[in-house]
Amino acid sequence: GLVKLVERALKDMEASGYPPNVFAYSAAISASEKSAKKDPEGQQWLTALDLLGRLRNSGTPPNAVAYNAAISTCGKNGHWQAALQLFADLERRDSIE
């Protein structure tokens, strides 16, 4: 599906010596969000959280687009506690910057 295609693109970027930036990760998380309602197992929220974590670990802070897509993915898969935690993280981050 779409998410596997986007994850492959991120890996290809890394292999080519062009590490994915915040825009690439945001697009990947948005792909998770778009696939969330079509996911019969409801696991796209885990993919979104994994991608958000990888973005954080890259040393680049996630932007509002990445957070919003991850929050929406969690919500669409019924994981409101995770969505609320991400929202709190975003508020904390914005109050620091």
Short mmCIF file of N, CA, C and O in Angstrom, two decimals:
data_model
loop_
_atom_site.label_atom_id
_atom_site.label_comp_id
_atom_site.label_asym_id
_atom_site.label_seq_id
_atom_site.Cartn_x
_atom_site.Cartn_y
_atom_site.Cartn_z
N GLY A 1 0.80 -1.18 0.00
CA GLY A 1 0.00 0.00 0.00
C GLY A 1 0.85 1.26 0.00
O GLY A 1 2.08 1.25 -0.17
N LEU A 2 0.17 2.33 0.21
CA LEU A 2 0.78 3.65 0.18
C LEU A 2 1.89 3.80 1.23
O LEU A 2 2.96 4.34 0.96
N VAL A 3 1.62 3.30 2.43
CA VAL A 3 2.60 3.45 3.51
C VAL A 3 3.89 2.70 3.19
O VAL A 3 4.99 3.22 3.40
N LYS A 4 3.77 1.49 2.68
CA LYS A 4 4.97 0.72 2.33
C LYS A 4 5.77 1.43 1.24
O LYS A 4 6.99 1.44 1.27
N LEU A 5 5.07 2.02 0.29
CA LEU A 5 5.72 2.77 -0.78
C LEU A 5 6.50 3.96 -0.22
O LEU A 5 7.65 4.20 -0.59
N VAL A 6 5.88 4.68 0.70
CA VAL A 6 6.52 5.85 1.29
C VAL A 6 7.70 5.44 2.17
O VAL A 6 8.76 6.07 2.13
N GLU A 7 7.54 4.37 2.94
CA GLU A 7 8.65 3.89 3.76
C GLU A 7 9.82 3.46 2.89
O GLU A 7 10.98 3.72 3.22
N ARG A 8 9.53 2.85 1.76
CA ARG A 8 10.59 2.45 0.82
C ARG A 8 11.31 3.69 0.28
O ARG A 8 12.54 3.71 0.14
N ALA A 9 10.55 4.74 0.00
CA ALA A 9 11.16 5.98 -0.49
C ALA A 9 12.10 6.58 0.57
O ALA A 9 13.18 7.06 0.23
N LEU A 10 11.69 6.53 1.84
CA LEU A 10 12.57 7.03 2.91
C LEU A 10 13.87 6.23 2.97
O LEU A 10 14.96 6.80 3.10
N LYS A 11 13.75 4.90 2.86
CA LYS A 11 14.94 4.05 2.88
C LYS A 11 15.83 4.32 1.67
O LYS A 11 17.06 4.36 1.79
N ASP A 12 15.21 4.53 0.51
CA ASP A 12 15.98 4.83 -0.70
C ASP A 12 16.71 6.16 -0.56
O ASP A 12 17.85 6.30 -1.03
N MET A 13 16.05 7.14 0.07
CA MET A 13 16.70 8.44 0.29
C MET A 13 17.95 8.26 1.15
O MET A 13 19.01 8.80 0.83
N GLU A 14 17.80 7.50 2.24
CA GLU A 14 18.94 7.26 3.13
C GLU A 14 20.06 6.54 2.41
O GLU A 14 21.23 6.89 2.55
N ALA A 15 19.71 5.51 1.62
CA ALA A 15 20.71 4.73 0.90
C ALA A 15 21.44 5.57 -0.16
O ALA A 15 22.60 5.30 -0.47
N SER A 16 20.76 6.58 -0.67
CA SER A 16 21.36 7.45 -1.69
C SER A 16 22.20 8.57 -1.10
O SER A 16 22.75 9.39 -1.83
N GLY A 17 22.26 8.64 0.23
CA GLY A 17 23.05 9.69 0.86
C GLY A 17 22.27 10.97 1.10
O GLY A 17 22.86 12.00 1.42
N TYR A 18 20.98 10.92 0.92
CA TYR A 18 20.11 12.08 1.17
C TYR A 18 19.15 11.74 2.29
O TYR A 18 18.05 11.22 2.04
N PRO A 19 19.56 11.99 3.52
CA PRO A 19 18.67 11.62 4.62
C PRO A 19 17.35 12.37 4.55
O PRO A 19 17.33 13.55 4.18
N PRO A 20 16.26 11.68 4.83
CA PRO A 20 14.95 12.34 4.77
C PRO A 20 14.89 13.53 5.73
O PRO A 20 15.42 13.47 6.84
N ASN A 21 14.25 14.59 5.28
CA ASN A 21 14.10 15.77 6.13
C ASN A 21 12.70 15.79 6.73
O ASN A 21 11.92 14.86 6.56
N VAL A 22 12.38 16.88 7.42
CA VAL A 22 11.09 16.99 8.09
C VAL A 22 9.94 16.90 7.09
O VAL A 22 8.88 16.34 7.41
N PHE A 23 10.13 17.38 5.88
CA PHE A 23 9.06 17.34 4.89
C PHE A 23 8.80 15.92 4.40
O PHE A 23 7.65 15.52 4.21
N ALA A 24 9.86 15.15 4.22
CA ALA A 24 9.70 13.75 3.80
C ALA A 24 9.01 12.94 4.89
O ALA A 24 8.10 12.15 4.60
N TYR A 25 9.45 13.14 6.14
CA TYR A 25 8.80 12.42 7.24
C TYR A 25 7.35 12.86 7.42
O TYR A 25 6.47 12.04 7.68
N SER A 26 7.09 14.14 7.26
CA SER A 26 5.71 14.63 7.38
C SER A 26 4.82 14.00 6.32
O SER A 26 3.68 13.62 6.59
N ALA A 27 5.34 13.89 5.11
CA ALA A 27 4.59 13.25 4.03
C ALA A 27 4.33 11.77 4.35
O ALA A 27 3.24 11.25 4.09
N ALA A 28 5.32 11.11 4.90
CA ALA A 28 5.16 9.69 5.27
C ALA A 28 4.11 9.52 6.36
O ALA A 28 3.28 8.61 6.30
N ILE A 29 4.14 10.40 7.36
CA ILE A 29 3.15 10.32 8.43
C ILE A 29 1.77 10.64 7.88
O ILE A 29 0.78 10.00 8.26
N SER A 30 1.69 11.58 6.97
CA SER A 30 0.41 11.90 6.32
C SER A 30 -0.12 10.70 5.54
O SER A 30 -1.33 10.46 5.50
N ALA A 31 0.77 9.93 4.93
CA ALA A 31 0.35 8.71 4.21
C ALA A 31 -0.25 7.71 5.20
O ALA A 31 -1.24 7.04 4.88
N SER A 32 0.33 7.62 6.39
CA SER A 32 -0.23 6.75 7.43
C SER A 32 -1.63 7.20 7.79
O SER A 32 -2.55 6.39 7.96
N GLU A 33 -1.79 8.50 7.92
CA GLU A 33 -3.09 9.06 8.27
C GLU A 33 -4.12 8.75 7.19
O GLU A 33 -5.25 8.36 7.48
N LYS A 34 -3.73 8.90 5.93
CA LYS A 34 -4.65 8.62 4.82
C LYS A 34 -5.05 7.15 4.77
O LYS A 34 -6.16 6.82 4.35
N SER A 35 -4.16 6.28 5.21
CA SER A 35 -4.42 4.84 5.18
C SER A 35 -5.12 4.33 6.44
O SER A 35 -5.54 3.18 6.48
N ALA A 36 -5.23 5.17 7.45
CA ALA A 36 -5.73 4.71 8.76
C ALA A 36 -7.13 4.13 8.69
O ALA A 36 -7.40 3.10 9.30
N LYS A 37 -8.02 4.78 7.98
CA LYS A 37 -9.40 4.28 7.92
C LYS A 37 -9.52 3.00 7.09
O LYS A 37 -10.45 2.24 7.26
N LYS A 38 -8.58 2.78 6.19
CA LYS A 38 -8.62 1.60 5.33
C LYS A 38 -7.90 0.41 5.96
O LYS A 38 -7.92 -0.67 5.40
N ASP A 39 -7.28 0.63 7.10
CA ASP A 39 -6.48 -0.41 7.75
C ASP A 39 -7.39 -1.28 8.62
O ASP A 39 -7.82 -0.86 9.69
N PRO A 40 -7.68 -2.52 8.18
CA PRO A 40 -8.59 -3.37 8.94
C PRO A 40 -8.06 -3.76 10.32
O PRO A 40 -8.83 -4.05 11.22
N GLU A 41 -6.75 -3.75 10.48
CA GLU A 41 -6.16 -4.11 11.77
C GLU A 41 -5.95 -2.90 12.68
O GLU A 41 -5.60 -3.05 13.84
N GLY A 42 -6.14 -1.70 12.14
CA GLY A 42 -5.99 -0.50 12.96
C GLY A 42 -4.59 -0.27 13.47
O GLY A 42 -4.40 0.19 14.59
N GLN A 43 -3.59 -0.55 12.66
CA GLN A 43 -2.19 -0.44 13.10
C GLN A 43 -1.45 0.76 12.55
O GLN A 43 -0.27 0.95 12.85
N GLN A 44 -2.10 1.59 11.74
CA GLN A 44 -1.39 2.72 11.15
C GLN A 44 -0.91 3.72 12.20
O GLN A 44 0.07 4.41 11.99
N TRP A 45 -1.59 3.77 13.33
CA TRP A 45 -1.15 4.69 14.38
C TRP A 45 0.25 4.33 14.86
O TRP A 45 1.04 5.20 15.16
N LEU A 46 0.55 3.02 14.89
CA LEU A 46 1.89 2.59 15.29
C LEU A 46 2.93 3.03 14.26
O LEU A 46 4.04 3.44 14.63
N THR A 47 2.57 2.95 12.99
CA THR A 47 3.48 3.40 11.93
C THR A 47 3.73 4.90 12.07
O THR A 47 4.87 5.36 11.97
N ALA A 48 2.65 5.65 12.32
CA ALA A 48 2.80 7.11 12.46
C ALA A 48 3.71 7.44 13.64
O ALA A 48 4.58 8.32 13.54
N LEU A 49 3.52 6.76 14.77
CA LEU A 49 4.36 7.01 15.95
C LEU A 49 5.81 6.61 15.68
O LEU A 49 6.73 7.30 16.12
N ASP A 50 6.00 5.51 14.96
CA ASP A 50 7.36 5.09 14.61
C ASP A 50 8.04 6.13 13.74
O ASP A 50 9.20 6.50 13.98
N LEU A 51 7.33 6.62 12.73
CA LEU A 51 7.91 7.64 11.85
C LEU A 51 8.20 8.93 12.60
O LEU A 51 9.25 9.56 12.39
N LEU A 52 7.31 9.32 13.49
CA LEU A 52 7.53 10.53 14.29
C LEU A 52 8.77 10.34 15.18
O LEU A 52 9.60 11.25 15.30
N GLY A 53 8.92 9.16 15.75
CA GLY A 53 10.10 8.86 16.56
C GLY A 53 11.38 8.88 15.74
O GLY A 53 12.41 9.38 16.19
N ARG A 54 11.31 8.34 14.52
CA ARG A 54 12.49 8.36 13.66
C ARG A 54 12.86 9.79 13.29
O ARG A 54 14.05 10.12 13.23
N LEU A 55 11.85 10.62 13.06
CA LEU A 55 12.13 12.03 12.77
C LEU A 55 12.80 12.68 13.97
O LEU A 55 13.82 13.38 13.81
N ARG A 56 12.28 12.47 15.16
CA ARG A 56 12.90 13.03 16.37
C ARG A 56 14.34 12.54 16.52
O ARG A 56 15.23 13.32 16.84
N ASN A 57 14.55 11.25 16.29
CA ASN A 57 15.90 10.67 16.44
C ASN A 57 16.87 11.16 15.38
O ASN A 57 18.08 11.05 15.57
N SER A 58 16.35 11.71 14.29
CA SER A 58 17.23 12.23 13.24
C SER A 58 17.86 13.56 13.66
O SER A 58 18.75 14.07 12.98
N GLY A 59 17.36 14.12 14.76
CA GLY A 59 17.88 15.39 15.23
C GLY A 59 17.09 16.58 14.72
O GLY A 59 17.41 17.73 15.03
N THR A 60 16.06 16.31 13.93
CA THR A 60 15.22 17.37 13.41
C THR A 60 13.90 17.36 14.17
O THR A 60 13.24 16.33 14.21
N PRO A 61 13.52 18.48 14.75
CA PRO A 61 12.25 18.47 15.47
C PRO A 61 11.07 18.36 14.51
O PRO A 61 11.08 18.99 13.44
N PRO A 62 10.08 17.55 14.86
CA PRO A 62 8.89 17.45 14.01
C PRO A 62 8.18 18.80 13.92
O PRO A 62 8.16 19.57 14.88
N ASN A 63 7.59 19.05 12.76
CA ASN A 63 6.81 20.28 12.60
C ASN A 63 5.34 20.01 12.91
O ASN A 63 4.95 18.88 13.21
N ALA A 64 4.53 21.06 12.83
CA ALA A 64 3.10 20.93 13.14
C ALA A 64 2.41 19.96 12.18
O ALA A 64 1.49 19.24 12.59
N VAL A 65 2.84 19.91 10.93
CA VAL A 65 2.23 18.99 9.96
C VAL A 65 2.44 17.54 10.40
O VAL A 65 1.51 16.73 10.38
N ALA A 66 3.65 17.22 10.82
CA ALA A 66 3.95 15.86 11.27
C ALA A 66 3.13 15.51 12.51
O ALA A 66 2.53 14.43 12.60
N TYR A 67 3.09 16.44 13.47
CA TYR A 67 2.30 16.20 14.69
C TYR A 67 0.82 16.03 14.36
O TYR A 67 0.17 15.11 14.85
N ASN A 68 0.28 16.93 13.55
CA ASN A 68 -1.14 16.86 13.23
C ASN A 68 -1.52 15.57 12.53
O ASN A 68 -2.56 14.97 12.82
N ALA A 69 -0.69 15.12 11.60
CA ALA A 69 -0.96 13.86 10.90
C ALA A 69 -0.90 12.68 11.87
O ALA A 69 -1.73 11.77 11.82
N ALA A 70 0.09 12.69 12.77
CA ALA A 70 0.20 11.61 13.76
C ALA A 70 -0.99 11.63 14.71
O ALA A 70 -1.56 10.57 15.04
N ILE A 71 -1.39 12.81 15.15
CA ILE A 71 -2.56 12.93 16.04
C ILE A 71 -3.81 12.40 15.34
O ILE A 71 -4.58 11.64 15.92
N SER A 72 -4.00 12.79 14.10
CA SER A 72 -5.16 12.35 13.34
C SER A 72 -5.15 10.83 13.13
O SER A 72 -6.19 10.17 13.25
N THR A 73 -3.99 10.27 12.85
CA THR A 73 -3.88 8.82 12.65
C THR A 73 -4.26 8.08 13.92
O THR A 73 -5.02 7.10 13.88
N CYS A 74 -3.74 8.55 15.05
CA CYS A 74 -4.08 7.91 16.33
C CYS A 74 -5.58 7.98 16.57
O CYS A 74 -6.21 7.00 16.99
N GLY A 75 -6.17 9.14 16.30
CA GLY A 75 -7.60 9.30 16.50
C GLY A 75 -8.42 8.40 15.60
O GLY A 75 -9.38 7.78 16.04
N LYS A 76 -8.03 8.30 14.33
CA LYS A 76 -8.77 7.47 13.38
C LYS A 76 -8.70 6.00 13.73
O LYS A 76 -9.60 5.24 13.41
N ASN A 77 -7.62 5.59 14.40
CA ASN A 77 -7.48 4.20 14.81
C ASN A 77 -7.99 3.98 16.23
O ASN A 77 -7.83 2.90 16.80
N GLY A 78 -8.61 5.01 16.83
CA GLY A 78 -9.23 4.86 18.14
C GLY A 78 -8.29 4.96 19.32
O GLY A 78 -8.65 4.55 20.43
N HIS A 79 -7.11 5.49 19.12
CA HIS A 79 -6.12 5.60 20.20
C HIS A 79 -6.04 7.05 20.66
O HIS A 79 -5.05 7.76 20.41
N TRP A 80 -7.08 7.48 21.36
CA TRP A 80 -7.20 8.88 21.78
C TRP A 80 -6.18 9.27 22.82
O TRP A 80 -5.73 10.42 22.86
N GLN A 81 -5.78 8.34 23.68
CA GLN A 81 -4.77 8.69 24.69
C GLN A 81 -3.45 9.05 24.02
O GLN A 81 -2.79 10.01 24.41
N ALA A 82 -3.08 8.29 23.01
CA ALA A 82 -1.84 8.60 22.28
C ALA A 82 -1.98 9.94 21.56
O ALA A 82 -1.04 10.74 21.54
N ALA A 83 -3.17 10.19 20.99
CA ALA A 83 -3.40 11.46 20.29
C ALA A 83 -3.29 12.63 21.27
O ALA A 83 -2.66 13.65 20.96
N LEU A 84 -3.88 12.48 22.44
CA LEU A 84 -3.81 13.55 23.44
C LEU A 84 -2.39 13.77 23.94
O LEU A 84 -1.98 14.91 24.18
N GLN A 85 -1.62 12.69 24.07
CA GLN A 85 -0.22 12.83 24.49
C GLN A 85 0.59 13.59 23.44
O GLN A 85 1.39 14.46 23.77
N LEU A 86 0.35 13.27 22.17
CA LEU A 86 1.05 13.99 21.10
C LEU A 86 0.65 15.47 21.09
O LEU A 86 1.50 16.34 20.88
N PHE A 87 -0.62 15.74 21.32
CA PHE A 87 -1.07 17.13 21.37
C PHE A 87 -0.38 17.87 22.51
O PHE A 87 0.07 19.00 22.34
N ALA A 88 -0.26 17.22 23.66
CA ALA A 88 0.43 17.83 24.81
C ALA A 88 1.91 18.06 24.47
O ALA A 88 2.48 19.11 24.81
N ASP A 89 2.53 17.10 23.78
CA ASP A 89 3.93 17.25 23.36
C ASP A 89 4.09 18.45 22.42
O ASP A 89 5.03 19.23 22.54
N LEU A 90 3.14 18.59 21.50
CA LEU A 90 3.18 19.70 20.55
C LEU A 90 3.02 21.04 21.28
O LEU A 90 3.76 21.98 21.00
N GLU A 91 2.09 21.09 22.23
CA GLU A 91 1.92 22.34 23.00
C GLU A 91 3.17 22.69 23.78
O GLU A 91 3.59 23.83 23.81
N ARG A 92 3.80 21.68 24.42
CA ARG A 92 5.04 21.91 25.15
C ARG A 92 6.14 22.40 24.23
O ARG A 92 6.86 23.32 24.53
N ARG A 93 6.25 21.76 23.09
CA ARG A 93 7.28 22.15 22.12
C ARG A 93 7.08 23.57 21.65
O ARG A 93 8.00 24.36 21.57
N ASP A 94 5.83 23.93 21.35
CA ASP A 94 5.54 25.29 20.88
C ASP A 94 5.75 26.33 21.96
O ASP A 94 6.12 27.47 21.66
N SER A 95 5.56 25.98 23.21
CA SER A 95 5.77 26.95 24.28
C SER A 95 7.25 27.16 24.55
O SER A 95 7.64 28.19 25.09
N ILE A 96 8.09 26.21 24.13
CA ILE A 96 9.54 26.34 24.32
C ILE A 96 10.14 27.19 23.21
O ILE A 96 11.04 27.98 23.43
N GLU A 97 9.63 27.03 22.00
CA GLU A 97 10.22 27.72 20.83
C GLU A 97 9.80 29.16 20.76
O GLU A 97 8.92 29.69 21.22
#
